[in-house]
Amino acid sequence: MEAILLLLLIPPLAGAALNGILGRRLPQAAVSLIGCGTAALSMIAALAAAWKFTQLPPDAAPYAHHYFTWIHSGTFTADFALYYDRLTLVMTCTVTVTAFLIHLYSRGYMEHEGGYYRFFSHLNLFLFMMLLLVTAGNYALMFVGWEGVGLCSYLLISFYFTRQSAADAGKKAFITTRIGDVGFTLAVALLFWTFRSIDFSTVLPQIAALGAGEQRTVLTAIGLLFFLGAAGKSAQIPLYVWLPDAMEGPTPVSALIHAATMVTAGVYLVARSNAIFSHAPAALSTVGAIGCITAFFAATIALCQNDLKRILAYSTISQLGYMFAACGAGVFAAGIFHLMTHAAFKALLFLGAGSVMHALSGELDIRKMGGLRHRIKITYGTFLIATLSICGVPGFAGFFSKDEILAAEYEGALGRSWLFVLGSVTAGLTAFYMFRALLMTFHGQPRMDPEVERHIHESSSKMTGPLIVLAILSIVAGWVSWPKPLGGAEAFDRYLEPVFGQSEELLRAAAPATPAHALTGGALMLISLGAAGLGILLALWFYLWSPELPERLARNFKSAYTLLVNKYYVDELYGALIVRPIRLCSEGLLWRGIDAGAIDGVLVNGTAEATAEVGGILRRIQSGNLRSYAAWVLLGAVVWVGYVLLR
C-alpha cells in the first residue's frame, strides 16, 4: 500500500518536471504523452489503491504510513506521512479521473496555443499538489499541498501573462487566498499548542475522545480559523471574489480548478477535520450559515451574467456553498457526495463551454450565440446532460446529491428550516440561470456575426471524447446512493460512516431537543423538485417562448437588474474600502513619505549631502595658503584666550 501511494504522487510530479525542463525542445505529441500519460498512471494508482484498501482487514483502516521525518524542532515533529481512509479513496479517485479527462481534452483545446509544454507542466503540478493535499497524513504536509494548489492556480490563471487582465486575475487569486491561508496557519499552530500534535492519526482520535464540552472554546477557535482558510480556497463570502476573475485562464484550467482541485480543498479540509468541528458546534453552524448564504448570493448574481464561463463560475461558488451547508448541518457525507457528483457535471459544463468557444472563435457572450444545437450536436447533448444534472432533475447525478443536502439542511443535527428554505430557493435559481445559459447558447435564432457563423464547427474527437465520458459520469455518479424517500439506503453515507459516523452521532446527541420535523423526506424532495421545475419553466418562458420578456423586465426593474449585472458592486466596494486606501498608504506614506522622503531623502541622500557640505567647509580651511593658516591660528588663539578669561 505504501508503494501504491507513492506511485499515486510521483508520476504527475515527474511529468511536471520533464515537461517543464525538456518540454521546449520536445514535439507536441511527446509533451502530450508525458502530460496525459503521467495523469493516467496516477489514476491507475488511485484505482489500485482503492482496490488494495478494500482488501485490508477492518482494523487496518485508516491506513497511515510514515516514510521519513520531515521537520523536527524541539517537541514539534512533522513526518512525510500519507494517510488513507474511505474519504481519501473518494477524493483521490474523483480528482484523478476528472483530471485525466481534462488532460485528454487539453490536447485538442491547447494544440494551437503557445506555451503548450508549460501548460501541461503546470497542469501536472496542479494534480500532484492536490493529491498531496488529500493524502497528507498531517496538517503541515497538507499545507504544502494547500499552498501548492494556490501557486498552480496563479500560474495557470495567468497563463496568458501578456494579457493584463489575465496577469491581474492571477495576482488577485493568489492574494485573496493568502488571506484565508493565514487562518489555516494559525489553526495549525493553535492545534499543536493545545494537543502537541498535528498528525491525523494522533490528534483526531485524541479530539474525538474528548468529553462533551471539553476544550470547546479552543476547538471553536481552531474550527473558525480552519474555515477562514477554507473560505479563501473554496471561494465563500467574503473571499469569493477571485473565482469569477479566474476565468481569464484557459478553459481546461477553469474545469480543473472548479471540478477537482483547489476549490474543493476547503470542503475536504472541513470534512477531514470533522472531529474538531463536531466538538465545536458554533463553528460548524457558522460553516453552514456562510455556505447557504453564499449559495444563494452567488446564484442571484449568475441570473444576469452574460459571459458563459462567468455564469459557470458563480454556479461553482453556489454549489460549493451547498457542500459547506451540508457539512454545517452535521451531515459531512452529503457534502462529499455532492463534491463527487459536482466534479463530473461541472467539468463537463466548463469543457462544453470551451467547445462552444472553439466553435465561435473564442466568443463567450451568450447574447451573441444561439441556434447552435444543430451545428455542434455532441457539445449540445453533453452540455444538456450536465445542465439537467446540476439542476437536480431526477435520474441525473446532481439530483441524488443535491436532494440529500437539502434534506440535511432540514433534518441534520444542526439543520434549520431557514437553511432548507434558502437552499430550495437557490435550487430554483440554479435551474433558471443554467437553462437561461443553455437556451441562449444553443436555442433560438443565431445572433453571432455572419463571419463567425460561417466557421461554426464541432470540436475534434480529442475534445468530444472526454465530453461523452463526463456526460456518462454526470448521469451514473449519483446512482451509487439511492435516497431513502425512494426506498434506498443512501449507500454513500453508509460507506463513509467509519469516517464521519462518530462525529455525526456526537452532533445529534449534543443537539438541543426539538419537536418532530413537520416535513417528511418525501415532502422535502417534492419541494426541492418543485423549486427546480419552476426555475426551468420560467427559463423556458423567458428565453424560448417569450424572448422579449427579459428585456421588458430589465427596463421595468432597472435598479435591481443593474445591481445584479454589476455583482452588487462588491469588487468596487473592496476597491474603495481596501485596495485604494492600501495603495494610497503604500504610495503616499510608505513610498513617498518614508522610503523616498525619510530613508532616501534624509538618512541616505541627506547624510551624503550633509557630509559633502561639511567637507566643502573643511576644504576651504585646508586651502594650503600660509597666511590663511596663520589667520586661523590667530582666530583660534583669540577664541581660547576669550574662553579662559570669561571662565
mmCIF file of N, CA and C in Angstrom, residues 546-638:
data_model
loop_
_atom_site.group_PDB
_atom_site.id
_atom_site.type_symbol
_atom_site.label_atom_id
_atom_site.label_comp_id
_atom_site.label_asym_id
_atom_site.label_seq_id
_atom_site.Cartn_x
_atom_site.Cartn_y
_atom_site.Cartn_z
ATOM 1 N N SER A 546 -41.203 33.412 -24.843
ATOM 2 C CA SER A 546 -41.431 34.870 -24.867
ATOM 3 C C SER A 546 -40.103 35.592 -24.724
ATOM 4 N N PRO A 547 -39.228 35.525 -25.728
ATOM 5 C CA PRO A 547 -37.877 36.070 -25.589
ATOM 6 C C PRO A 547 -37.825 37.581 -25.399
ATOM 7 N N GLU A 548 -38.948 38.280 -25.656
ATOM 8 C CA GLU A 548 -38.944 39.727 -25.443
ATOM 9 C C GLU A 548 -39.170 40.090 -23.973
ATOM 10 N N LEU A 549 -39.625 39.141 -23.172
ATOM 11 C CA LEU A 549 -39.974 39.405 -21.780
ATOM 12 C C LEU A 549 -38.783 39.827 -20.918
ATOM 13 N N PRO A 550 -37.605 39.176 -20.998
ATOM 14 C CA PRO A 550 -36.482 39.596 -20.152
ATOM 15 C C PRO A 550 -36.100 41.058 -20.323
ATOM 16 N N GLU A 551 -36.101 41.540 -21.579
ATOM 17 C CA GLU A 551 -35.751 42.941 -21.802
ATOM 18 C C GLU A 551 -36.755 43.865 -21.153
ATOM 19 N N ARG A 552 -38.024 43.503 -21.232
ATOM 20 C CA ARG A 552 -39.054 44.336 -20.632
ATOM 21 C C ARG A 552 -38.910 44.368 -19.107
ATOM 22 N N LEU A 553 -38.626 43.212 -18.530
ATOM 23 C CA LEU A 553 -38.428 43.160 -17.079
ATOM 24 C C LEU A 553 -37.188 43.948 -16.668
ATOM 25 N N ALA A 554 -36.129 43.877 -17.474
ATOM 26 C CA ALA A 554 -34.906 44.617 -17.156
ATOM 27 C C ALA A 554 -35.165 46.117 -17.158
ATOM 28 N N ARG A 555 -36.013 46.578 -18.076
ATOM 29 C CA ARG A 555 -36.350 48.004 -18.108
ATOM 30 C C ARG A 555 -37.229 48.393 -16.927
ATOM 31 N N ASN A 556 -38.186 47.548 -16.596
ATOM 32 C CA ASN A 556 -39.119 47.869 -15.509
ATOM 33 C C ASN A 556 -38.468 47.792 -14.128
ATOM 34 N N PHE A 557 -37.484 46.918 -14.007
ATOM 35 C CA PHE A 557 -36.790 46.768 -12.717
ATOM 36 C C PHE A 557 -35.306 47.087 -12.925
ATOM 37 N N LYS A 558 -35.064 48.272 -13.458
ATOM 38 C CA LYS A 558 -33.719 48.643 -13.875
ATOM 39 C C LYS A 558 -32.729 48.643 -12.721
ATOM 40 N N SER A 559 -33.142 49.137 -11.560
ATOM 41 C CA SER A 559 -32.217 49.231 -10.420
ATOM 42 C C SER A 559 -31.759 47.848 -9.977
ATOM 43 N N ALA A 560 -32.719 46.928 -9.824
ATOM 44 C CA ALA A 560 -32.361 45.567 -9.407
ATOM 45 C C ALA A 560 -31.509 44.886 -10.464
ATOM 46 N N TYR A 561 -31.884 45.077 -11.720
ATOM 47 C CA TYR A 561 -31.129 44.457 -12.812
ATOM 48 C C TYR A 561 -29.696 44.981 -12.849
ATOM 49 N N THR A 562 -29.540 46.295 -12.712
ATOM 50 C CA THR A 562 -28.204 46.893 -12.718
ATOM 51 C C THR A 562 -27.373 46.385 -11.550
ATOM 52 N N LEU A 563 -28.022 46.237 -10.392
ATOM 53 C CA LEU A 563 -27.322 45.740 -9.212
ATOM 54 C C LEU A 563 -26.785 44.329 -9.450
ATOM 55 N N LEU A 564 -27.586 43.469 -10.068
ATOM 56 C CA LEU A 564 -27.160 42.091 -10.314
ATOM 57 C C LEU A 564 -26.111 42.020 -11.423
ATOM 58 N N VAL A 565 -26.297 42.803 -12.473
ATOM 59 C CA VAL A 565 -25.315 42.808 -13.562
ATOM 60 C C VAL A 565 -23.944 43.234 -13.051
ATOM 61 N N ASN A 566 -23.938 44.175 -12.110
ATOM 62 C CA ASN A 566 -22.680 44.674 -11.554
ATOM 63 C C ASN A 566 -22.253 43.927 -10.294
ATOM 64 N N LYS A 567 -22.878 42.763 -10.058
ATOM 65 C CA LYS A 567 -22.462 41.838 -8.991
ATOM 66 C C LYS A 567 -22.471 42.495 -7.622
ATOM 67 N N TYR A 568 -23.517 43.300 -7.384
ATOM 68 C CA TYR A 568 -23.709 44.003 -6.111
ATOM 69 C C TYR A 568 -22.579 44.995 -5.827
ATOM 70 N N TYR A 569 -21.764 45.308 -6.807
ATOM 71 C CA TYR A 569 -20.657 46.259 -6.674
ATOM 72 C C TYR A 569 -19.675 45.850 -5.577
ATOM 73 N N VAL A 570 -19.553 44.561 -5.351
ATOM 74 C CA VAL A 570 -18.655 44.098 -4.289
ATOM 75 C C VAL A 570 -17.205 44.413 -4.632
ATOM 76 N N ASP A 571 -16.808 44.177 -5.877
ATOM 77 C CA ASP A 571 -15.430 44.481 -6.269
ATOM 78 C C ASP A 571 -15.139 45.967 -6.120
ATOM 79 N N GLU A 572 -16.109 46.798 -6.508
ATOM 80 C CA GLU A 572 -15.932 48.239 -6.360
ATOM 81 C C GLU A 572 -15.853 48.627 -4.885
ATOM 82 N N LEU A 573 -16.661 47.957 -4.060
ATOM 83 C CA LEU A 573 -16.638 48.231 -2.620
ATOM 84 C C LEU A 573 -15.288 47.843 -2.022
ATOM 85 N N TYR A 574 -14.775 46.672 -2.399
ATOM 86 C CA TYR A 574 -13.453 46.267 -1.923
ATOM 87 C C TYR A 574 -12.385 47.244 -2.410
ATOM 88 N N GLY A 575 -12.549 47.694 -3.652
ATOM 89 C CA GLY A 575 -11.588 48.653 -4.183
ATOM 90 C C GLY A 575 -11.576 49.946 -3.401
ATOM 91 N N ALA A 576 -12.783 50.437 -3.029
ATOM 92 C CA ALA A 576 -12.876 51.708 -2.307
ATOM 93 C C ALA A 576 -12.439 51.585 -0.853
ATOM 94 N N LEU A 577 -12.808 50.474 -0.193
ATOM 95 C CA LEU A 577 -12.553 50.338 1.239
ATOM 96 C C LEU A 577 -11.214 49.692 1.574
ATOM 97 N N ILE A 578 -10.678 48.883 0.664
ATOM 98 C CA ILE A 578 -9.459 48.134 0.985
ATOM 99 C C ILE A 578 -8.324 48.464 0.015
ATOM 100 N N VAL A 579 -8.573 48.257 -1.281
ATOM 101 C CA VAL A 579 -7.482 48.384 -2.254
ATOM 102 C C VAL A 579 -6.975 49.816 -2.339
ATOM 103 N N ARG A 580 -7.896 50.783 -2.522
ATOM 104 C CA ARG A 580 -7.464 52.171 -2.693
ATOM 105 C C ARG A 580 -6.783 52.731 -1.451
ATOM 106 N N PRO A 581 -7.337 52.529 -0.243
ATOM 107 C CA PRO A 581 -6.612 53.024 0.944
ATOM 108 C C PRO A 581 -5.227 52.400 1.106
ATOM 109 N N ILE A 582 -5.125 51.097 0.835
ATOM 110 C CA ILE A 582 -3.809 50.451 0.946
ATOM 111 C C ILE A 582 -2.852 51.028 -0.084
ATOM 112 N N ARG A 583 -3.356 51.264 -1.297
ATOM 113 C CA ARG A 583 -2.494 51.823 -2.338
ATOM 114 C C ARG A 583 -2.070 53.247 -1.983
ATOM 115 N N LEU A 584 -3.017 54.064 -1.492
ATOM 116 C CA LEU A 584 -2.683 55.431 -1.102
ATOM 117 C C LEU A 584 -1.685 55.439 0.047
ATOM 118 N N CYS A 585 -1.896 54.543 1.015
ATOM 119 C CA CYS A 585 -0.969 54.449 2.138
ATOM 120 C C CYS A 585 0.403 53.985 1.658
ATOM 121 N N SER A 586 0.400 53.013 0.739
ATOM 122 C CA SER A 586 1.665 52.482 0.242
ATOM 123 C C SER A 586 2.426 53.527 -0.564
ATOM 124 N N GLU A 587 1.707 54.211 -1.466
ATOM 125 C CA GLU A 587 2.374 55.177 -2.330
ATOM 126 C C GLU A 587 2.675 56.489 -1.596
ATOM 127 N N GLY A 588 1.638 57.013 -0.903
ATOM 128 C CA GLY A 588 1.795 58.328 -0.283
ATOM 129 C C GLY A 588 2.653 58.314 0.962
ATOM 130 N N LEU A 589 2.360 57.382 1.888
ATOM 131 C CA LEU A 589 3.070 57.359 3.165
ATOM 132 C C LEU A 589 4.337 56.505 3.107
ATOM 133 N N LEU A 590 4.169 55.216 2.756
ATOM 134 C CA LEU A 590 5.302 54.300 2.849
ATOM 135 C C LEU A 590 6.359 54.569 1.787
ATOM 136 N N TRP A 591 5.912 54.831 0.539
ATOM 137 C CA TRP A 591 6.895 55.047 -0.527
ATOM 138 C C TRP A 591 7.429 56.485 -0.512
ATOM 139 N N ARG A 592 6.509 57.434 -0.811
ATOM 140 C CA ARG A 592 6.962 58.826 -0.937
ATOM 141 C C ARG A 592 7.392 59.405 0.414
ATOM 142 N N GLY A 593 6.624 59.123 1.468
ATOM 143 C CA GLY A 593 6.932 59.718 2.757
ATOM 144 C C GLY A 593 8.110 59.068 3.457
ATOM 145 N N ILE A 594 8.036 57.736 3.650
ATOM 146 C CA ILE A 594 9.061 57.056 4.449
ATOM 147 C C ILE A 594 10.249 56.625 3.592
ATOM 148 N N ASP A 595 9.963 55.881 2.498
ATOM 149 C CA ASP A 595 11.065 55.342 1.696
ATOM 150 C C ASP A 595 11.830 56.460 0.982
ATOM 151 N N ALA A 596 11.095 57.196 0.105
ATOM 152 C CA ALA A 596 11.764 58.244 -0.671
ATOM 153 C C ALA A 596 12.108 59.454 0.192
ATOM 154 N N GLY A 597 11.175 59.851 1.085
ATOM 155 C CA GLY A 597 11.402 61.063 1.868
ATOM 156 C C GLY A 597 12.339 60.864 3.034
ATOM 157 N N ALA A 598 11.970 59.938 3.959
ATOM 158 C CA ALA A 598 12.751 59.779 5.181
ATOM 159 C C ALA A 598 14.026 58.974 4.961
ATOM 160 N N ILE A 599 13.886 57.769 4.370
ATOM 161 C CA ILE A 599 15.061 56.893 4.249
ATOM 162 C C ILE A 599 16.021 57.410 3.179
ATOM 163 N N ASP A 600 15.497 57.533 1.928
ATOM 164 C CA ASP A 600 16.382 58.020 0.861
ATOM 165 C C ASP A 600 16.720 59.501 1.050
ATOM 166 N N GLY A 601 15.673 60.318 1.313
ATOM 167 C CA GLY A 601 15.879 61.763 1.352
ATOM 168 C C GLY A 601 16.700 62.232 2.534
ATOM 169 N N VAL A 602 16.408 61.672 3.738
ATOM 170 C CA VAL A 602 17.077 62.160 4.943
ATOM 171 C C VAL A 602 18.258 61.273 5.323
ATOM 172 N N LEU A 603 17.995 59.983 5.535
ATOM 173 C CA LEU A 603 19.037 59.109 6.067
ATOM 174 C C LEU A 603 20.154 58.835 5.068
ATOM 175 N N VAL A 604 19.774 58.541 3.819
ATOM 176 C CA VAL A 604 20.800 58.176 2.836
ATOM 177 C C VAL A 604 21.309 59.413 2.096
ATOM 178 N N ASN A 605 20.448 60.006 1.281
ATOM 179 C CA ASN A 605 20.883 61.167 0.500
ATOM 180 C C ASN A 605 21.187 62.362 1.396
ATOM 181 N N GLY A 606 20.379 62.544 2.454
ATOM 182 C CA GLY A 606 20.610 63.679 3.365
ATOM 183 C C GLY A 606 21.951 63.572 4.064
ATOM 184 N N THR A 607 22.305 62.366 4.521
ATOM 185 C CA THR A 607 23.606 62.173 5.169
ATOM 186 C C THR A 607 24.741 62.469 4.195
ATOM 187 N N ALA A 608 24.560 61.983 2.960
ATOM 188 C CA ALA A 608 25.599 62.230 1.950
ATOM 189 C C ALA A 608 25.741 63.724 1.656
ATOM 190 N N GLU A 609 24.604 64.414 1.543
ATOM 191 C CA GLU A 609 24.659 65.851 1.248
ATOM 192 C C GLU A 609 25.274 66.626 2.411
ATOM 193 N N ALA A 610 24.885 66.263 3.662
ATOM 194 C CA ALA A 610 25.459 66.952 4.829
ATOM 195 C C ALA A 610 26.961 66.732 4.902
ATOM 196 N N THR A 611 27.391 65.494 4.630
ATOM 197 C CA THR A 611 28.818 65.185 4.642
ATOM 198 C C THR A 611 29.543 65.996 3.576
ATOM 199 N N ALA A 612 28.919 66.113 2.412
ATOM 200 C CA ALA A 612 29.544 66.888 1.332
ATOM 201 C C ALA A 612 29.659 68.368 1.701
ATOM 202 N N GLU A 613 28.611 68.904 2.352
ATOM 203 C CA GLU A 613 28.656 70.320 2.738
ATOM 204 C C GLU A 613 29.723 70.575 3.799
ATOM 205 N N VAL A 614 29.779 69.680 4.813
ATOM 206 C CA VAL A 614 30.824 69.827 5.835
ATOM 207 C C VAL A 614 32.200 69.714 5.197
ATOM 208 N N GLY A 615 32.326 68.756 4.284
ATOM 209 C CA GLY A 615 33.601 68.600 3.586
ATOM 210 C C GLY A 615 33.967 69.848 2.799
ATOM 211 N N GLY A 616 32.944 70.503 2.214
ATOM 212 C CA GLY A 616 33.204 71.731 1.471
ATOM 213 C C GLY A 616 33.743 72.832 2.372
ATOM 214 N N ILE A 617 33.167 72.917 3.579
ATOM 215 C CA ILE A 617 33.646 73.931 4.531
ATOM 216 C C ILE A 617 35.077 73.634 4.952
ATOM 217 N N LEU A 618 35.328 72.372 5.325
ATOM 218 C CA LEU A 618 36.674 71.994 5.753
ATOM 219 C C LEU A 618 37.687 72.148 4.620
ATOM 220 N N ARG A 619 37.223 71.964 3.384
ATOM 221 C CA ARG A 619 38.128 72.129 2.247
ATOM 222 C C ARG A 619 38.618 73.573 2.141
ATOM 223 N N ARG A 620 37.725 74.511 2.494
ATOM 224 C CA ARG A 620 38.133 75.920 2.455
ATOM 225 C C ARG A 620 39.187 76.215 3.526
ATOM 226 N N ILE A 621 39.028 75.537 4.685
ATOM 227 C CA ILE A 621 40.016 75.744 5.749
ATOM 228 C C ILE A 621 41.372 75.197 5.322
ATOM 229 N N GLN A 622 41.377 74.015 4.725
ATOM 230 C CA GLN A 622 42.619 73.372 4.273
ATOM 231 C C GLN A 622 42.959 73.870 2.865
ATOM 232 N N SER A 623 43.258 75.177 2.776
ATOM 233 C CA SER A 623 43.480 75.789 1.455
ATOM 234 C C SER A 623 44.924 75.664 0.971
ATOM 235 N N GLY A 624 45.875 75.375 1.909
ATOM 236 C CA GLY A 624 47.300 75.330 1.529
ATOM 237 C C GLY A 624 47.966 76.710 1.544
ATOM 238 N N ASN A 625 47.247 77.751 1.939
ATOM 239 C CA ASN A 625 47.784 79.126 1.978
ATOM 240 C C ASN A 625 48.320 79.408 3.379
ATOM 241 N N LEU A 626 49.633 79.849 3.503
ATOM 242 C CA LEU A 626 50.266 80.055 4.795
ATOM 243 C C LEU A 626 49.599 81.185 5.566
ATOM 244 N N ARG A 627 49.257 82.268 4.883
ATOM 245 C CA ARG A 627 48.605 83.375 5.569
ATOM 246 C C ARG A 627 47.242 82.967 6.102
ATOM 247 N N SER A 628 46.526 82.127 5.347
ATOM 248 C CA SER A 628 45.224 81.640 5.810
ATOM 249 C C SER A 628 45.375 80.792 7.062
ATOM 250 N N TYR A 629 46.391 79.915 7.061
ATOM 251 C CA TYR A 629 46.630 79.087 8.250
ATOM 252 C C TYR A 629 46.945 79.965 9.457
ATOM 253 N N ALA A 630 47.784 81.014 9.241
ATOM 254 C CA ALA A 630 48.160 81.918 10.337
ATOM 255 C C ALA A 630 46.933 82.632 10.880
ATOM 256 N N ALA A 631 46.037 83.026 9.964
ATOM 257 C CA ALA A 631 44.813 83.712 10.401
ATOM 258 C C ALA A 631 43.947 82.778 11.238
ATOM 259 N N TRP A 632 43.836 81.522 10.825
ATOM 260 C CA TRP A 632 43.021 80.554 11.586
ATOM 261 C C TRP A 632 43.645 80.266 12.946
ATOM 262 N N VAL A 633 44.982 80.209 12.992
ATOM 263 C CA VAL A 633 45.675 80.002 14.278
ATOM 264 C C VAL A 633 45.431 81.178 15.203
ATOM 265 N N LEU A 634 45.526 82.385 14.659
ATOM 266 C CA LEU A 634 45.269 83.581 15.456
ATOM 267 C C LEU A 634 43.842 83.616 15.960
ATOM 268 N N LEU A 635 42.888 83.281 15.063
ATOM 269 C CA LEU A 635 41.483 83.259 15.469
ATOM 270 C C LEU A 635 41.262 82.233 16.568
ATOM 271 N N GLY A 636 41.883 81.074 16.438
ATOM 272 C CA GLY A 636 41.750 80.040 17.467
ATOM 273 C C GLY A 636 42.326 80.503 18.781
ATOM 274 N N ALA A 637 43.496 81.210 18.725
ATOM 275 C CA ALA A 637 44.116 81.704 19.962
ATOM 276 C C ALA A 637 43.226 82.726 20.644
ATOM 277 N N VAL A 638 42.638 83.612 19.851
ATOM 278 C CA VAL A 638 41.731 84.629 20.412
ATOM 279 C C VAL A 638 40.529 83.964 21.078
#
